[in-house]
Coordinates of C-alpha atoms in Angstrom, one line a residue:
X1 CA 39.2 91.1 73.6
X2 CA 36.1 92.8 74.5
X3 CA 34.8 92.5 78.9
X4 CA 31.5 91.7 77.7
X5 CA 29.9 89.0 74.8
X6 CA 27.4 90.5 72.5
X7 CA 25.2 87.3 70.9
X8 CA 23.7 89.5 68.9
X9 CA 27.1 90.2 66.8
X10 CA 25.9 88.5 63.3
X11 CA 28.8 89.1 61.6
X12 CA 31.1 87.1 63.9
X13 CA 27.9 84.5 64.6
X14 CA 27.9 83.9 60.8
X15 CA 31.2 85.1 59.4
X16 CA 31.8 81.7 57.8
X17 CA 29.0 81.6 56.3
X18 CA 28.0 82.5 52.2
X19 CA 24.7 84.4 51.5
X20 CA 23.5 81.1 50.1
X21 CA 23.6 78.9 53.0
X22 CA 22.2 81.9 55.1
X23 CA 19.1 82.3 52.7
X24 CA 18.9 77.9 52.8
X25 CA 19.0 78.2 56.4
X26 CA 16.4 81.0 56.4
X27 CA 14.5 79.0 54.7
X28 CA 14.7 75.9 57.0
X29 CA 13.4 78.0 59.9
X30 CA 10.9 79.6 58.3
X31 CA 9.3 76.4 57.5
X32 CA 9.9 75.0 61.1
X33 CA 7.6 77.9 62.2
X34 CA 4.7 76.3 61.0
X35 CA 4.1 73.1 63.4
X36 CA 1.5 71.6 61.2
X37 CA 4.3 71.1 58.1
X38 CA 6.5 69.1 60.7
X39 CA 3.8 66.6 62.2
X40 CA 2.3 66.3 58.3
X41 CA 6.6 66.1 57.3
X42 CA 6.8 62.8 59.4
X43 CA 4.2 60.3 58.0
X44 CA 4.5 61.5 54.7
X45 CA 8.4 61.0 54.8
X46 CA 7.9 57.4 56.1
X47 CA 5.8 56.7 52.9
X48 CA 8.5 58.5 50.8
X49 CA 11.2 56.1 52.1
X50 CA 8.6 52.5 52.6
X51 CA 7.9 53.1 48.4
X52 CA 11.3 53.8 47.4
X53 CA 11.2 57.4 46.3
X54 CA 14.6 59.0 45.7
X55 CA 14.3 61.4 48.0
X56 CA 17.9 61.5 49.9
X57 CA 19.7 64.1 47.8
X58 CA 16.6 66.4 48.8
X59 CA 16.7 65.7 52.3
X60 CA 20.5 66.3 52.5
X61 CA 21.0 69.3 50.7
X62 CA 18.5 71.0 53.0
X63 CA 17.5 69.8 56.5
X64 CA 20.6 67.3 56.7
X65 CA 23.2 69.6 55.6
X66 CA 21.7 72.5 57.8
X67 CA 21.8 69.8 61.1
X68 CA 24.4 67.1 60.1
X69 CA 27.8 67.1 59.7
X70 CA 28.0 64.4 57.1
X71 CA 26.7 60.6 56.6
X72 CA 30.0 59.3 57.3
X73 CA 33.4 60.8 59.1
X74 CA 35.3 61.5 56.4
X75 CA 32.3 63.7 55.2
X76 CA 32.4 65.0 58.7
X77 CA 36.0 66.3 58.3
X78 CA 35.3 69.0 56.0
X79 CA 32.5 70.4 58.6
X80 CA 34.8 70.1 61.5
X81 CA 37.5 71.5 60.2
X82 CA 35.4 74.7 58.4
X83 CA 34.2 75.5 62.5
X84 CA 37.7 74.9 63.8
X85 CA 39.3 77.2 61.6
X86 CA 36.7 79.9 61.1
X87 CA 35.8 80.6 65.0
X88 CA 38.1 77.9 66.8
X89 CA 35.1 76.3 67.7
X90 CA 35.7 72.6 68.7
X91 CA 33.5 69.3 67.6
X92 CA 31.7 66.5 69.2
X93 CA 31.1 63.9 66.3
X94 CA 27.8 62.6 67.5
X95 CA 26.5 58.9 65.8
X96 CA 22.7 60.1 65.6
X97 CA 21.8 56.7 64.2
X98 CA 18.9 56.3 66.7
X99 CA 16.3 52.8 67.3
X100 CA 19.0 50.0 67.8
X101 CA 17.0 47.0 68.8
X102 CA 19.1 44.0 68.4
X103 CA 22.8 42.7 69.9
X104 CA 23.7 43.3 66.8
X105 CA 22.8 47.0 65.8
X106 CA 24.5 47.6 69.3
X107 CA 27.5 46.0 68.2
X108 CA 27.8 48.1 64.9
X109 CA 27.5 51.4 67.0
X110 CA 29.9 50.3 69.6
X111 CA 32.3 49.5 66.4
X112 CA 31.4 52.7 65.1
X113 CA 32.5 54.7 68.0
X114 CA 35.6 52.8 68.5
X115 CA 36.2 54.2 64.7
X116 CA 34.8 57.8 66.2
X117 CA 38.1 57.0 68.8
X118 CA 40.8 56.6 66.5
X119 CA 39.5 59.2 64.1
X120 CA 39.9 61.9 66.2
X121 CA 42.8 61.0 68.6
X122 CA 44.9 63.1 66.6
X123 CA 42.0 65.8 65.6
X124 CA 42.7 69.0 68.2
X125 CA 39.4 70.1 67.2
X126 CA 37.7 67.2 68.5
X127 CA 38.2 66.6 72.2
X128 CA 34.9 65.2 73.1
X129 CA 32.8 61.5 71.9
X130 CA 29.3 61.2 73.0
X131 CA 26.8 58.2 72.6
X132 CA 23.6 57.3 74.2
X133 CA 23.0 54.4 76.3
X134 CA 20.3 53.3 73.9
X135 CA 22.7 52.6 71.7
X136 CA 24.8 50.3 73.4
X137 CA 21.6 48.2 75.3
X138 CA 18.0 47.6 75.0
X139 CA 16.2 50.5 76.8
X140 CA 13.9 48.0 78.5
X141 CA 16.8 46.7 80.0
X142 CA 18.1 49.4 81.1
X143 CA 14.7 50.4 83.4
X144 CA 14.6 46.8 84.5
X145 CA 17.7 47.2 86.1
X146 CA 16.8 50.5 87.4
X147 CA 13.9 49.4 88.7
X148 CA 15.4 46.4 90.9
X149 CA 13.5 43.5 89.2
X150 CA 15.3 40.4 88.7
X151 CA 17.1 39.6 85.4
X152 CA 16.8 36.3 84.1
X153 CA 19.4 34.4 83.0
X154 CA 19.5 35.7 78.7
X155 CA 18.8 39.4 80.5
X156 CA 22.0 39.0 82.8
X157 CA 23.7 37.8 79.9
X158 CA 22.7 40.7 77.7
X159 CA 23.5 43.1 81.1
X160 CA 27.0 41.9 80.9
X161 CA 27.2 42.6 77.5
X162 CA 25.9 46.2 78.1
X163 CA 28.5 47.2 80.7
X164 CA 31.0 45.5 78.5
X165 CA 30.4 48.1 75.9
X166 CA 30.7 50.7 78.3
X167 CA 34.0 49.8 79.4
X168 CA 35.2 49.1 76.1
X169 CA 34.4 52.9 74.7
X170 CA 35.2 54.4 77.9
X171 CA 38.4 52.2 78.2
X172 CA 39.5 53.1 74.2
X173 CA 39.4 57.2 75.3
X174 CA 41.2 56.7 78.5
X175 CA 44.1 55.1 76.4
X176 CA 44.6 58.5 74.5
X177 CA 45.9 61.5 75.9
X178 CA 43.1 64.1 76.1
X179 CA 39.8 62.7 74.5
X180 CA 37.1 62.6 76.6
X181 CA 33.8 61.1 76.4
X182 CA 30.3 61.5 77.3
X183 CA 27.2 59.8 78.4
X184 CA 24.3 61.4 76.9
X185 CA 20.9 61.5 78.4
X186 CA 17.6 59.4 78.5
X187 CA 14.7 58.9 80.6
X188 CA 14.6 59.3 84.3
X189 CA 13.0 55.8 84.7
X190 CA 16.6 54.2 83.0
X191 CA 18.3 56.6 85.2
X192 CA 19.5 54.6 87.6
X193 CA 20.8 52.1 85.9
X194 CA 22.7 54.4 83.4
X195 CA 23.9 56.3 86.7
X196 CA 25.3 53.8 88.2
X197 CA 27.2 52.2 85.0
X198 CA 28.7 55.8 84.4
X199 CA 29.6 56.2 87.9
X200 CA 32.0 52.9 87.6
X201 CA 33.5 54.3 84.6
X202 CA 34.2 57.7 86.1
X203 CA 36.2 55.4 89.0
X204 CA 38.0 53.6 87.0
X205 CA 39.4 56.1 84.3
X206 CA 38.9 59.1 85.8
X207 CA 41.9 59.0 88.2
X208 CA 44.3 61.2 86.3
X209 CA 42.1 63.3 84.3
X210 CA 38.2 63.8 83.5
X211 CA 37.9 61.3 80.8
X212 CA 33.9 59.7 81.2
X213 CA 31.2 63.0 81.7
X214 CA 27.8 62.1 82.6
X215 CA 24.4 64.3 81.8
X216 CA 22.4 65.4 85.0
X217 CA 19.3 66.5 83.9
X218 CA 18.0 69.6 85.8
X219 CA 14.8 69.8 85.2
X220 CA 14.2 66.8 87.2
X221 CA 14.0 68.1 90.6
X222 CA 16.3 65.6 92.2
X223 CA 19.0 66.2 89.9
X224 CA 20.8 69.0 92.2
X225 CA 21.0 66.3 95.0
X226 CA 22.4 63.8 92.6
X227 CA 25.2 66.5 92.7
X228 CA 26.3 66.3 95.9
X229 CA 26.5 62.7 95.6
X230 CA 29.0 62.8 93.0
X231 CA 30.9 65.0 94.7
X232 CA 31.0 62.4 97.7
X233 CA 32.0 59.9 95.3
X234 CA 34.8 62.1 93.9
X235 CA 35.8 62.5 97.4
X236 CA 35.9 58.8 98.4
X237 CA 37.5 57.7 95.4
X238 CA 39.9 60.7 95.0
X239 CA 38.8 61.1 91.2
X240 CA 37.5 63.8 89.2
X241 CA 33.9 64.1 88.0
X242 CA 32.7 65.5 84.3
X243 CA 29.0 66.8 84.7
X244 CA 27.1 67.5 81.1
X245 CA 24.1 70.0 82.5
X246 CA 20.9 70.6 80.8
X247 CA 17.6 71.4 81.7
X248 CA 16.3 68.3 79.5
X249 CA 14.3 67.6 76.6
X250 CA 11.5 64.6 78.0
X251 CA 9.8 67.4 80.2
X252 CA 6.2 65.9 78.6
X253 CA 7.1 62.4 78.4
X254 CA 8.2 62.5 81.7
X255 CA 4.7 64.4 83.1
X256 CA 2.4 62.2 81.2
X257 CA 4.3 58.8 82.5
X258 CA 4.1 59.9 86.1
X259 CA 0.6 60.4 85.3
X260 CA -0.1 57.4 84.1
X261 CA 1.0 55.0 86.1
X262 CA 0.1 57.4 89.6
X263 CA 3.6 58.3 90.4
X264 CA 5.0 62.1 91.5
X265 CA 6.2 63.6 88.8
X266 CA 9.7 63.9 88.8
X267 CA 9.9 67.3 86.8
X268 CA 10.4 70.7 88.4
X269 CA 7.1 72.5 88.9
X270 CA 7.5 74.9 86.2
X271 CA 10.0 76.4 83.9
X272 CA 10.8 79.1 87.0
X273 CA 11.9 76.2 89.2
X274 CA 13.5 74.9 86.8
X275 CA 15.8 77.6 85.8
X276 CA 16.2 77.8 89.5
X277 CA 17.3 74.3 90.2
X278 CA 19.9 74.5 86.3
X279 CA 21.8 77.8 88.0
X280 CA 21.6 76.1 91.7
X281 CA 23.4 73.4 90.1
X282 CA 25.9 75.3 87.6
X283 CA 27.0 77.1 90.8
X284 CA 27.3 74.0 93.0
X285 CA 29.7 72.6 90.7
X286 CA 31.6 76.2 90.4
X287 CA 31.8 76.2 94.0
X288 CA 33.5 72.4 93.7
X289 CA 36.0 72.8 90.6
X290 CA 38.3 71.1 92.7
X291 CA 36.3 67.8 91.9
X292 CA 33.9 68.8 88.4
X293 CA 34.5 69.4 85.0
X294 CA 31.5 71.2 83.5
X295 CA 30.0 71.0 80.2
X296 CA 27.1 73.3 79.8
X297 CA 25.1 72.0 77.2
X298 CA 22.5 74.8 76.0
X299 CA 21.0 77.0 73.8
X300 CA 19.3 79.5 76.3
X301 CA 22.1 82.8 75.9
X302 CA 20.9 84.2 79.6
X303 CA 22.3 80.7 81.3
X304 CA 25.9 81.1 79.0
X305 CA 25.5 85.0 79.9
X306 CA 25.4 84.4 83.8
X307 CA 28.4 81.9 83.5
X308 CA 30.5 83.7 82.1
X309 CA 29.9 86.5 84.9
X310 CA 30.2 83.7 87.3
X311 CA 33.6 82.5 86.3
X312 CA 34.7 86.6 86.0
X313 CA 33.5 87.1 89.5
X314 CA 35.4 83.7 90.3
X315 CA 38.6 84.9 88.5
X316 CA 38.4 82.0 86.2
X317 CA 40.0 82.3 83.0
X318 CA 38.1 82.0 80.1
X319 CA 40.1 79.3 78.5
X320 CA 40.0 77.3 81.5
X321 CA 40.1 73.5 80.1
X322 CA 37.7 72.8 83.0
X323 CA 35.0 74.9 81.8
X324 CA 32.8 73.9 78.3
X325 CA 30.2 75.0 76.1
X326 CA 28.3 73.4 73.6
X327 CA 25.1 74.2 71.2
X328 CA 23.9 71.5 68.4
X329 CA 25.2 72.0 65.2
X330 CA 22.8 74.6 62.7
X331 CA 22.1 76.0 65.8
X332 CA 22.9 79.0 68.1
X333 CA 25.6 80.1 66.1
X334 CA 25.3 83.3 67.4
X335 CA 26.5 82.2 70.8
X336 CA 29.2 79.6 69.7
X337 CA 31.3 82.1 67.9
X338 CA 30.6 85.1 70.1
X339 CA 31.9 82.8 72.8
X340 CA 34.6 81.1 71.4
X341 CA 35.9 85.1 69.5
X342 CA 36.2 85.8 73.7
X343 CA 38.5 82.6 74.3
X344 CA 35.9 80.0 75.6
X345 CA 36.1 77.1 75.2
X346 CA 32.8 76.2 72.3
X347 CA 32.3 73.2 70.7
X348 CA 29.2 72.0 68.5
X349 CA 27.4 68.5 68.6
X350 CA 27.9 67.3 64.8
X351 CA 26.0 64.4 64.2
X352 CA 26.4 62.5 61.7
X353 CA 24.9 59.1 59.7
X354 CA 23.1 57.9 56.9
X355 CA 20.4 60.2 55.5
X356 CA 17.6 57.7 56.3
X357 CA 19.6 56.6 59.3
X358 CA 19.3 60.0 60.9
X359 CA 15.5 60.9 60.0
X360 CA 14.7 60.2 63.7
X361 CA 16.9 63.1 65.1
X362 CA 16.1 65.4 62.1
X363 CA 12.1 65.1 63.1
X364 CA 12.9 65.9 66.6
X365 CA 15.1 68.4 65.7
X366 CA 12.4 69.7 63.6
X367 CA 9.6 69.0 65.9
X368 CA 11.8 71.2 68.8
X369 CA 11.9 74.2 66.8
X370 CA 8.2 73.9 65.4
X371 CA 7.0 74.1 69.2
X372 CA 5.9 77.3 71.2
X373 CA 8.5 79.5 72.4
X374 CA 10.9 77.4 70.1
X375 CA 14.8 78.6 68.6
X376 CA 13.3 79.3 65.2
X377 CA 12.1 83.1 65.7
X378 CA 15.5 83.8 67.4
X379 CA 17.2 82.1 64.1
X380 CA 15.3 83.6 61.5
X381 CA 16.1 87.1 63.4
X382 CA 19.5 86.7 63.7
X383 CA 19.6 85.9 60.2
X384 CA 17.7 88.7 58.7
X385 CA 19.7 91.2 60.6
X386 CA 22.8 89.3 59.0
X387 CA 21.9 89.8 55.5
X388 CA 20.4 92.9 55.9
X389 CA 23.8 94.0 57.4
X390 CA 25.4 92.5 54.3
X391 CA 23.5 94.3 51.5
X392 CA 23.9 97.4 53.7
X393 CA 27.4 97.4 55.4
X394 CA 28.4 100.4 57.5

């Protein structure tokens, strides 16, 4: 085991991987270059599903299969089980089924993550569950409550409901031995509400052992204090506290809302600051192991580069069960298996859902790498050098 992590080793980044799905995948990114294909792929898809047109088996043999693990979990297994044994690389099976509206559709993903649960109890390469609050309640709810306006008596009544979803996912996990699961992130104006609703589950089940993470969100400049108040909490409760960091992905959203309606914006100042405040946080919560689990959830390789030489200087081992990584599936394989060849601990968000289901997450997906500065060079480089090492092997 080499002292130092190379991510640009192709052939361990893409060892399970056949000439064919590198040359789809080349593809893929090599169309996601071009920004004006994505924002014309969007209307013209909504058209292609309104009318009818049989346009699924496309979609999922080429954007869905390079992103998705499957439409359903038994699809899923095959996925999970091809990262598992070719890099040890763990899974988060991730219900991307996103626009929920009605008691009803929240329901059906509450059901569906209860199915996620006993799926992958007994599943060693699947130690984490995720969902997003949006899937479990009404978003406007969800900032209502934040906000501190009263709730009248059908909003209480769907409130109640809300938490009760919460408690019965986060309760299902707690029951098994070693899953874990985690809140995933929204916008800073639901914040509070989702906070505080992870916050009570983190009480309640994570007395034993870090079973409920929450997402802090670092490119909101508050998020570093919101830190230290977990910590407190931890203290006063005598629990432990899983932290998901990020930078964030509704940096423009955020801007133009503050803007709007003549608030200060909650975002750092620029990306500078907010590389700042993501290591000042990353460090806080080394500094505090005694009371955090930490998931770092990204795809920059200078952040995962300066952790692992954090947790060397610290003397913390590499497979330390306290310590996480995770990239999206399709994506940054290049630091997943580089990572997880040292002993790290690596797993891969693999979402999953019907085709049509999942278009919402595929378009952002899409939309993410089509932007300035996006992952889709760095992917179509690391690929090229792959097969190019292929046809001519030293």
């Amino acid at each position: 085991m080499s002292d130092t992590i190379n991510f640009n080793n192709t052939e361990i980044a893409f060892g399970t991987r056949t000439k064919k799905e590198l040359l789809r995948a080349k593809f893929l990114f090599g169309m996601l270059e071009y920004g004006w294909l994505t924002r014309m792929a969007k209307p013209l898809l909504n058209i292609a599903f309104k009318s009818r047109l049989p346009i699924d088996p496309i979609i999922k043999k080429t954007i869905f299969s390079q992103f998705c693990g499957g439409e359903n979990l038994m699809e899923c297994k095959a996925r999970i089980d091809a990262l598992y044994n070719g890099g040890e690389i763990m899974s988060i099976l991730d219900y991307s089924v996103e626009g929920a509206e009605t008691e009803e559709n929240f329901d059906q993903t509450l059901e569906t993550l209860l199915n996620i649960c006993q799926f992958s109890e007994f599943q060693k390469q699947v130690p984490f569950l995720v969902f997003k609050p949006s899937g479990l309640g009404n978003l406007e709810l969800f900032q209502k409550v934040s906000e501190g306006y009263p709730l009248d008596t059908k909003e209480m009544e769907k409130w109640d409901k809300v938490r009760n979803r919460f408690e019965k996912i986060c309760q299902s996990v707690a029951k098994t031995d070693n899953l874990k699961i985690m809140v995933d992130a929204e916008e800073s104006w639901c914040h509070a509400a989702i906070d505080g609703l992870a916050e009570e589950m983190m009480v309640k089940y994570n007395t034993q052992r870090t079973v409920v993470f929450t997402t802090v969100q670092l490119y909101l400049s508050k998020k570093y204090d919101y830190l230290k108040w977990l910590k407190r909490l931890a203290e006063q409760h005598h629990i432990k506290i899983g932290v998901k960091l990020v930078r964030g992905a509704y940096m423009e959203k955020e801007r133009d809302r503050a803007l709007e309606y003549g608030y200060e914006s909650p975002v750092c100042e620029d990306k500078a600051s907010t590389d700042q405040n993501f290591n000042n946080g990353v460090s806080y919560v080394l500094e505090n192991l005694d009371v955090f689990d930490l998931f770092l959830g990204t795809h920059n390789e200078l952040s995962c580069l300066q952790l692992v030489k954090k947790l060397k200087e610290r003397g913390i081992s590499n497979s330390d069960t306290r310590i996480w990584f995770g990239q999206l599936y399709g994506m940054s394989d290049n630091i997943s298996y580089n990572l997880a060849e040292q002993g790290y601990n690596v797993t891969k968000y693999v979402p999953f859902g019907p085709v049509r289901d999942v278009m919402p997450y595929l378009i952002r997906r899409a939309e993410e790498n089509s932007s300035v500065g996006s992952q889709s060079s760095r992917e179509m480089e690391l690929i090229k050098k792959e097969l190019l090492r292929r046809k001519y092997p030293k």
